[in-house]
XYZ file of C-alpha atoms in Angstrom:
456
model
C -10.654 -13.868 -26.155
C -12.261 -15.281 -23.390
C -13.608 -13.246 -20.468
C -15.160 -13.312 -17.625
C -19.095 -11.903 -16.464
C -18.706 -7.467 -15.678
C -19.175 -7.421 -12.052
C -22.606 -5.589 -10.916
C -23.592 -2.547 -11.192
C -24.846 -2.212 -7.695
C -21.507 -0.513 -5.403
C -21.565 -2.478 -2.262
C -20.180 -1.163 1.281
C -19.986 -3.548 3.067
C -18.418 -7.176 2.826
C -20.674 -10.476 2.186
C -20.573 -11.182 6.440
C -19.633 -7.524 8.060
C -17.981 -7.759 11.199
C -18.852 -4.496 13.081
C -16.642 -3.728 16.443
C -16.655 -0.534 18.443
C -13.286 1.079 19.452
C -13.597 3.549 23.049
C -11.615 5.399 25.056
C -8.547 3.447 26.417
C -6.136 3.262 29.025
C -2.495 3.685 28.142
C -1.065 1.596 24.821
C 2.175 0.072 26.839
C 4.190 -2.738 25.411
C 6.405 -3.484 22.295
C 5.527 -5.291 19.160
C 7.010 -5.851 15.580
C 4.585 -4.681 13.012
C 4.175 -7.126 9.865
C 6.105 -7.120 7.098
C 5.434 -4.371 4.590
C 2.968 -4.929 2.101
C 4.802 -3.288 -0.907
C 8.097 -5.419 0.276
C 5.821 -8.372 0.381
C 4.510 -8.331 -3.123
C 7.884 -7.082 -4.935
C 9.732 -10.098 -3.067
C 7.299 -12.543 -4.144
C 7.430 -11.001 -8.615
C 11.045 -10.565 -8.029
C 11.476 -14.404 -6.747
C 9.234 -15.847 -9.469
C 11.484 -13.780 -11.892
C 14.894 -15.298 -11.001
C 16.504 -17.671 -11.444
C 17.465 -20.241 -8.786
C 15.952 -20.402 -4.632
C 14.664 -17.215 -3.092
C 13.870 -17.022 0.649
C 12.034 -14.770 2.382
C 11.339 -14.472 6.294
C 8.567 -11.666 7.478
C 6.847 -11.656 4.724
C 3.665 -10.237 5.417
C 0.399 -13.108 5.358
C -2.267 -10.926 4.808
C -4.836 -11.369 2.145
C -3.399 -9.395 -1.094
C -0.116 -10.454 -0.388
C -1.036 -14.393 0.124
C -3.391 -13.640 -3.310
C -0.103 -12.549 -5.308
C 1.815 -15.529 -4.421
C -1.114 -17.847 -5.534
C -0.814 -15.805 -8.572
C 2.890 -16.607 -9.314
C 1.957 -20.442 -8.659
C -0.319 -20.318 -11.455
C 2.381 -18.202 -13.527
C 4.871 -20.971 -12.603
C 6.692 -20.147 -9.881
C 7.482 -22.738 -6.929
C 6.249 -20.746 -3.832
C 5.889 -22.456 -0.716
C 5.643 -21.852 3.170
C 8.083 -22.840 5.190
C 6.990 -21.208 8.746
C 5.055 -18.835 10.539
C 6.007 -15.528 7.869
C 8.784 -17.915 6.112
C 8.247 -18.588 1.995
C 10.875 -20.076 -0.463
C 10.168 -19.975 -3.894
C 11.773 -21.362 -7.716
C 11.504 -18.579 -10.158
C 11.105 -19.236 -13.587
C 13.941 -16.431 -14.842
C 12.809 -12.981 -16.432
C 9.882 -13.744 -19.208
C 9.564 -17.340 -18.308
C 6.148 -17.142 -16.807
C 4.503 -20.411 -17.786
C 0.547 -19.330 -18.943
C -2.278 -19.720 -16.538
C -4.795 -21.844 -16.921
C -7.671 -20.124 -15.033
C -8.165 -16.090 -13.546
C -5.343 -14.595 -11.758
C -8.268 -13.307 -8.773
C -6.004 -10.127 -6.622
C -8.968 -10.482 -4.278
C -8.988 -6.456 -3.067
C -5.325 -5.567 -3.832
C -4.563 -3.196 -6.827
C -1.109 -3.073 -6.102
C -0.296 -7.086 -6.535
C -3.048 -6.748 -9.579
C -1.341 -2.995 -11.140
C 2.744 -4.952 -10.635
C 2.128 -8.480 -11.986
C -0.096 -6.821 -15.005
C 4.077 -4.996 -15.861
C 5.575 -8.129 -14.969
C 2.486 -10.526 -17.414
C 2.638 -7.885 -19.986
C 6.550 -8.819 -20.510
C 5.940 -12.817 -21.353
C 4.254 -13.819 -24.611
C 1.384 -15.566 -22.837
C -2.205 -14.411 -22.254
C -3.546 -14.307 -18.892
C -7.551 -12.768 -17.177
C -7.094 -10.718 -13.903
C -10.161 -10.560 -12.229
C -10.795 -8.981 -8.224
C -13.547 -8.224 -5.756
C -16.301 -6.179 -6.535
C -13.469 -3.365 -5.492
C -10.986 -4.437 -7.224
C -12.996 -4.220 -10.112
C -14.530 -0.324 -9.764
C -11.224 1.253 -9.462
C -9.223 2.870 -12.701
C -6.545 0.479 -14.663
C -5.526 2.871 -17.559
C -2.784 4.782 -16.554
C -1.097 1.070 -15.927
C -2.274 -0.429 -19.526
C -1.244 2.188 -21.407
C 2.338 2.403 -21.141
C 2.253 -1.264 -21.125
C 0.584 -1.374 -24.572
C 3.307 1.027 -25.888
C 5.849 -1.500 -24.943
C 3.268 -4.043 -27.283
C 1.244 -5.590 -24.808
C -2.792 -5.620 -25.973
C -5.454 -5.411 -23.121
C -9.233 -6.013 -24.130
C -11.952 -5.191 -21.375
C -15.671 -4.413 -21.144
C -14.783 -1.601 -18.633
C -14.610 2.189 -19.923
C -11.636 2.566 -17.950
C -9.957 -0.784 -18.168
C -11.282 -2.140 -15.322
C -11.056 -5.480 -14.380
C -12.245 -8.752 -15.621
C -9.590 -7.887 -18.429
C -7.491 -9.842 -20.573
C -4.519 -9.196 -21.181
C -2.007 -10.629 -24.067
C 1.667 -10.203 -23.122
C 4.750 -8.854 -26.052
C 5.991 -11.339 -27.859
C 9.132 -9.289 -28.496
C 8.624 -6.706 -25.872
C 9.521 -2.932 -26.614
C 11.987 -0.391 -24.108
C 10.543 3.134 -24.142
C 10.569 5.687 -22.171
C 7.671 7.381 -20.758
C 6.622 9.996 -18.086
C 4.712 8.845 -15.618
C 1.512 11.578 -15.369
C 1.457 11.324 -11.444
C 3.516 9.900 -9.025
C 2.810 6.992 -8.990
C 4.839 3.452 -7.623
C 2.594 1.065 -8.866
C 3.010 2.675 -12.567
C 6.395 3.080 -12.502
C 6.718 -0.333 -11.051
C 4.722 -2.129 -13.724
C 6.611 -0.437 -16.184
C 10.093 -1.601 -15.341
C 8.466 -4.795 -14.904
C 7.636 -4.921 -17.910
C 11.092 -3.769 -18.935
C 13.154 -6.482 -17.926
C 11.949 -8.614 -20.712
C 12.776 -5.905 -23.150
C 16.042 -5.534 -24.992
C 17.735 -2.386 -24.340
C 16.861 0.075 -22.355
C 13.719 1.218 -20.063
C 13.634 4.696 -18.902
C 10.530 6.175 -16.447
C 10.823 9.894 -15.408
C 9.397 11.159 -12.723
C 7.930 14.916 -12.072
C 7.249 13.827 -8.371
C 9.256 11.109 -6.857
C 7.318 8.057 -5.809
C 8.548 5.167 -3.589
C 11.362 3.713 -4.476
C 10.929 -0.321 -3.363
C 11.095 -1.841 -6.676
C 14.546 -0.033 -7.526
C 16.371 -1.033 -5.156
C 14.737 -4.665 -4.940
C 15.788 -5.284 -8.496
C 19.370 -3.932 -7.617
C 19.509 -6.589 -4.566
C 18.437 -9.179 -7.549
C 20.831 -7.921 -9.542
C 19.567 -6.037 -12.127
C 21.320 -3.465 -13.429
C 19.435 0.284 -12.744
C 20.397 3.491 -12.373
C 18.314 6.102 -10.787
C 19.080 9.620 -10.682
C 17.360 13.160 -9.823
C 15.357 14.826 -11.993
C 14.170 18.508 -12.088
C 13.439 19.713 -8.185
C 11.255 17.110 -6.957
C 11.633 14.133 -9.342
C 13.849 10.831 -10.811
C 14.836 9.142 -13.761
C 15.463 5.506 -13.724
C 17.098 3.659 -15.841
C 16.556 0.409 -16.398
C 18.770 -2.746 -18.538
C 16.481 -5.323 -19.734
C 17.243 -8.762 -20.056
C 19.345 -9.065 -17.362
C 19.706 -12.998 -15.594
C 18.032 -12.340 -11.612
C 19.053 -14.320 -8.999
C 17.567 -15.918 -6.277
C 18.526 -14.098 -3.088
C 17.191 -13.999 0.466
C 15.475 -11.400 2.275
C 14.023 -9.667 5.160
C 11.530 -7.932 4.765
C 10.862 -4.821 6.916
C 8.172 -3.402 9.208
C 5.771 -1.976 7.193
C 5.414 1.647 8.084
C 2.113 1.979 7.097
C 0.542 -0.382 9.536
C 2.810 0.982 12.343
C 0.905 4.166 11.664
C -2.435 2.741 13.782
C 0.336 2.701 16.391
C 2.179 5.407 16.374
C -0.922 7.424 15.825
C -3.117 5.579 18.737
C 0.288 6.197 20.873
C 0.539 9.852 20.742
C -3.292 10.828 21.113
C -4.230 7.973 24.187
C -2.654 9.596 27.517
C 0.095 7.701 28.913
C 0.835 5.594 26.424
C 4.870 4.573 25.893
C 5.290 2.175 22.209
C 8.369 0.630 20.961
C 7.698 -0.786 17.613
C 10.858 -2.605 15.923
C 12.428 -3.010 12.220
C 10.095 -0.534 10.975
C 10.920 0.983 7.182
C 12.397 3.927 7.708
C 13.094 4.564 3.899
C 12.709 8.926 3.427
C 10.101 7.892 0.138
C 8.308 6.148 2.607
C 8.209 8.326 6.121
C 6.420 11.445 5.096
C 3.881 10.802 7.785
C 6.811 10.281 10.111
C 8.342 14.195 9.300
C 4.612 15.368 9.360
C 4.079 13.598 13.389
C 6.955 15.600 14.537
C 6.485 18.899 13.486
C 2.768 18.296 15.056
C 4.795 17.969 18.511
C 4.759 13.893 18.291
C 6.969 12.081 20.707
C 9.206 9.598 18.044
C 12.289 8.608 19.225
C 14.430 6.544 16.660
C 17.590 3.986 16.663
C 18.737 0.395 15.995
C 19.365 1.554 12.409
C 19.855 -0.736 10.613
C 18.974 -2.479 6.637
C 18.253 -5.519 4.108
C 17.260 -6.023 0.595
C 18.364 -2.366 -0.001
C 16.013 -1.307 2.965
C 16.234 0.861 6.297
C 14.827 0.579 9.033
C 14.712 1.264 13.445
C 13.049 0.830 16.119
C 11.204 3.496 17.303
C 9.786 5.061 20.674
C 6.549 6.413 20.169
C 5.274 8.141 23.541
C 1.897 10.279 24.156
C 2.287 14.136 22.666
C 0.434 17.156 22.710
C -0.149 17.911 19.071
C -0.827 20.893 16.762
C -2.123 21.971 13.605
C 0.305 21.972 10.608
C 0.006 21.907 6.762
C 1.108 19.253 4.967
C 2.572 20.483 1.860
C 1.848 18.358 -2.100
C 4.723 17.166 -2.547
C 4.668 14.822 0.617
C 2.029 13.457 -0.949
C 3.817 10.232 -2.458
C 5.781 9.739 1.136
C 2.571 9.001 2.832
C -0.529 8.866 0.978
C -1.701 5.407 2.328
C -1.053 7.915 5.852
C -3.424 10.634 5.239
C -6.261 8.144 6.646
C -4.781 7.434 9.932
C -2.915 11.053 10.218
C -6.438 12.965 9.593
C -7.489 11.153 13.679
C -3.922 12.865 14.778
C -5.087 16.140 13.092
C -8.468 16.137 15.022
C -6.950 15.362 18.428
C -4.324 18.267 17.920
C -5.150 22.332 18.776
C -5.879 24.651 15.664
C -6.084 23.353 11.675
C -4.418 21.357 9.674
C -4.368 21.379 6.312
C -3.186 18.575 3.853
C -2.849 19.398 -0.096
C -2.563 17.632 -2.545
C -4.645 14.437 -1.900
C -6.120 13.592 -5.880
C -4.899 10.675 -5.591
C -6.779 9.521 -2.366
C -10.389 9.466 -4.626
C -8.698 5.846 -6.660
C -7.903 4.445 -3.878
C -9.959 1.439 -2.425
C -12.670 4.162 -1.788
C -12.997 7.817 -2.717
C -10.976 7.826 0.587
C -10.739 11.523 0.834
C -14.279 11.904 0.882
C -14.543 9.086 3.729
C -11.961 10.304 5.682
C -14.135 13.904 6.185
C -16.852 11.598 6.110
C -15.617 9.741 9.614
C -14.428 12.731 11.243
C -17.378 14.551 10.460
C -19.896 11.872 11.845
C -17.983 12.464 14.837
C -18.087 15.626 15.365
C -14.582 16.599 13.545
C -14.920 19.641 11.621
C -13.630 18.734 8.210
C -14.017 20.111 4.889
C -12.933 19.410 1.288
C -11.404 22.909 -0.535
C -10.384 20.955 -4.427
C -7.830 18.865 -3.067
C -6.810 19.542 0.115
C -8.307 18.547 3.181
C -9.005 20.964 5.910
C -9.325 19.806 9.936
C -10.642 21.950 12.247
C -8.658 20.033 16.197
C -10.016 20.988 18.823
C -7.326 19.177 21.203
C -10.248 16.200 21.451
C -12.566 14.452 19.566
C -16.203 13.551 20.505
C -17.238 11.021 18.889
C -20.187 8.557 19.372
C -20.730 8.050 14.898
C -20.784 4.805 12.910
C -18.302 5.282 10.462
C -19.010 3.462 6.811
C -16.161 1.721 5.263
C -16.917 1.548 2.579
C -15.019 -1.642 2.681
C -11.125 -0.489 2.615
C -9.670 -1.563 5.195
C -7.568 1.748 5.851
C -10.617 3.766 7.114
C -11.810 0.430 9.184
C -8.012 1.001 11.213
C -8.381 4.723 11.163
C -11.820 4.690 12.286
C -10.984 2.673 15.369
C -7.775 3.967 16.759
C -9.759 7.014 17.103
C -12.523 5.518 19.226
C -9.332 4.379 21.110
C -9.200 8.343 22.182
C -12.426 9.709 21.601
C -15.307 11.039 24.571
C -17.368 8.675 23.509
C -16.800 5.212 21.478
C -17.033 4.857 17.793
C -18.435 2.368 15.462
C -17.667 0.629 12.405
C -19.891 -0.846 10.488
C -17.255 -4.065 9.112
C -13.479 -4.721 9.687
C -13.537 -8.137 8.031
C -11.189 -5.903 5.591
C -8.846 -5.442 8.130
C -7.331 -9.050 7.240
C -6.396 -7.615 3.463
C -3.314 -5.734 4.767
C -3.251 -6.616 8.579
C -4.701 -9.668 9.942
C -3.498 -9.325 13.234
C -4.160 -5.755 13.676
C -7.645 -5.877 16.774
C -5.287 -8.992 18.539
C -1.637 -6.784 18.608
C -3.615 -3.719 19.836
C -6.094 -5.006 22.062
C -2.544 -7.355 23.822
C -1.202 -3.302 23.878
C -4.655 -2.322 26.436
C -7.162 -1.265 23.181
C -10.547 -1.749 24.773
C -12.849 -3.377 21.661
C -15.842 -4.934 21.586
């Protein structure tokens, strides 16, 4: 088989063309916005639409680089994918196990979610594909997703010790159904196994000790798969999928991304006089740990106009500036807010008292070591922050001195969190590179400015 060259050993901390930016104390943030579509739902809509028979139409698709790279991968694997308007897409799928062998490597840029989920979908097809990404993605571990796929009959060839990209994935000609207990709470591991299990006969079972996001299960059911999810133990789930279904094309409205909404919510809470309304925000209980935590801290977050689409609930949120207090966030809440701890740390810095966030090991294997990067972001801006094992402890004093330069390590969420912090800090907060915000939220900066944010 063939391989791409190894990534350079040098760890990059900025993009080739860094875009520094400064955020400074703003007036009240006022207005109503519709946050772009949820990234997790957007990835899954494209992948399942490609595995379905017939036409799937998607409205509200997030058009960030991560999702667009998944769309390109679906085209390379044989699906017909077309953009029909702003955030509107149409696709015609190839059916379960119907992917064609791609003629070039599948490049996922910075997206771990897109890469790992597509690995699962490809593992159940009798094809060979090369997976690659940018320097950040090449440094991230893939082994815990690849292990169950190999149990199902796929084969992997990688030059990296932990199965790092670039790697060659040889899909199973006759995929095997398995019963797999995930080693950690990870929607990506679970989803990869379920997507591979679509092509296997019989039933594929995934058991989680701690329940992770259930977007894949809900959307599989919406496309016509037979899938059952039941409680397992105190906090876990057991998911059973019957293999070899015929998935049917559907219409999907992608709800607004709660992980992207988090930056606007925290900004409104910490900037005096702010009053924001966010429409159609996903309120899946496995994604709203941040909302629960902020309310415990005293946040004024009002939820109305509840509705749903594709199995996903959504609602209108009104957020007003609030005096926050420190709280302890239990480890079992981590799966429902793993991407939001960075901006929660910003809220904790503006709160009165100590906030303890427990069980954050998963932050160490994201786009960067987010646990260390979050603590550094706070410290350089005058906030006392300590890491104890897998816990982050933030000493809030009701205000943030600011004045620091934040190193983003090519991580979009660090960049956005630091910019939010600057809006309420005593002195401006500088960010070394905002270029990677485009991977998940290309309109973040103009949308924040439209509400009154001060960036320069």
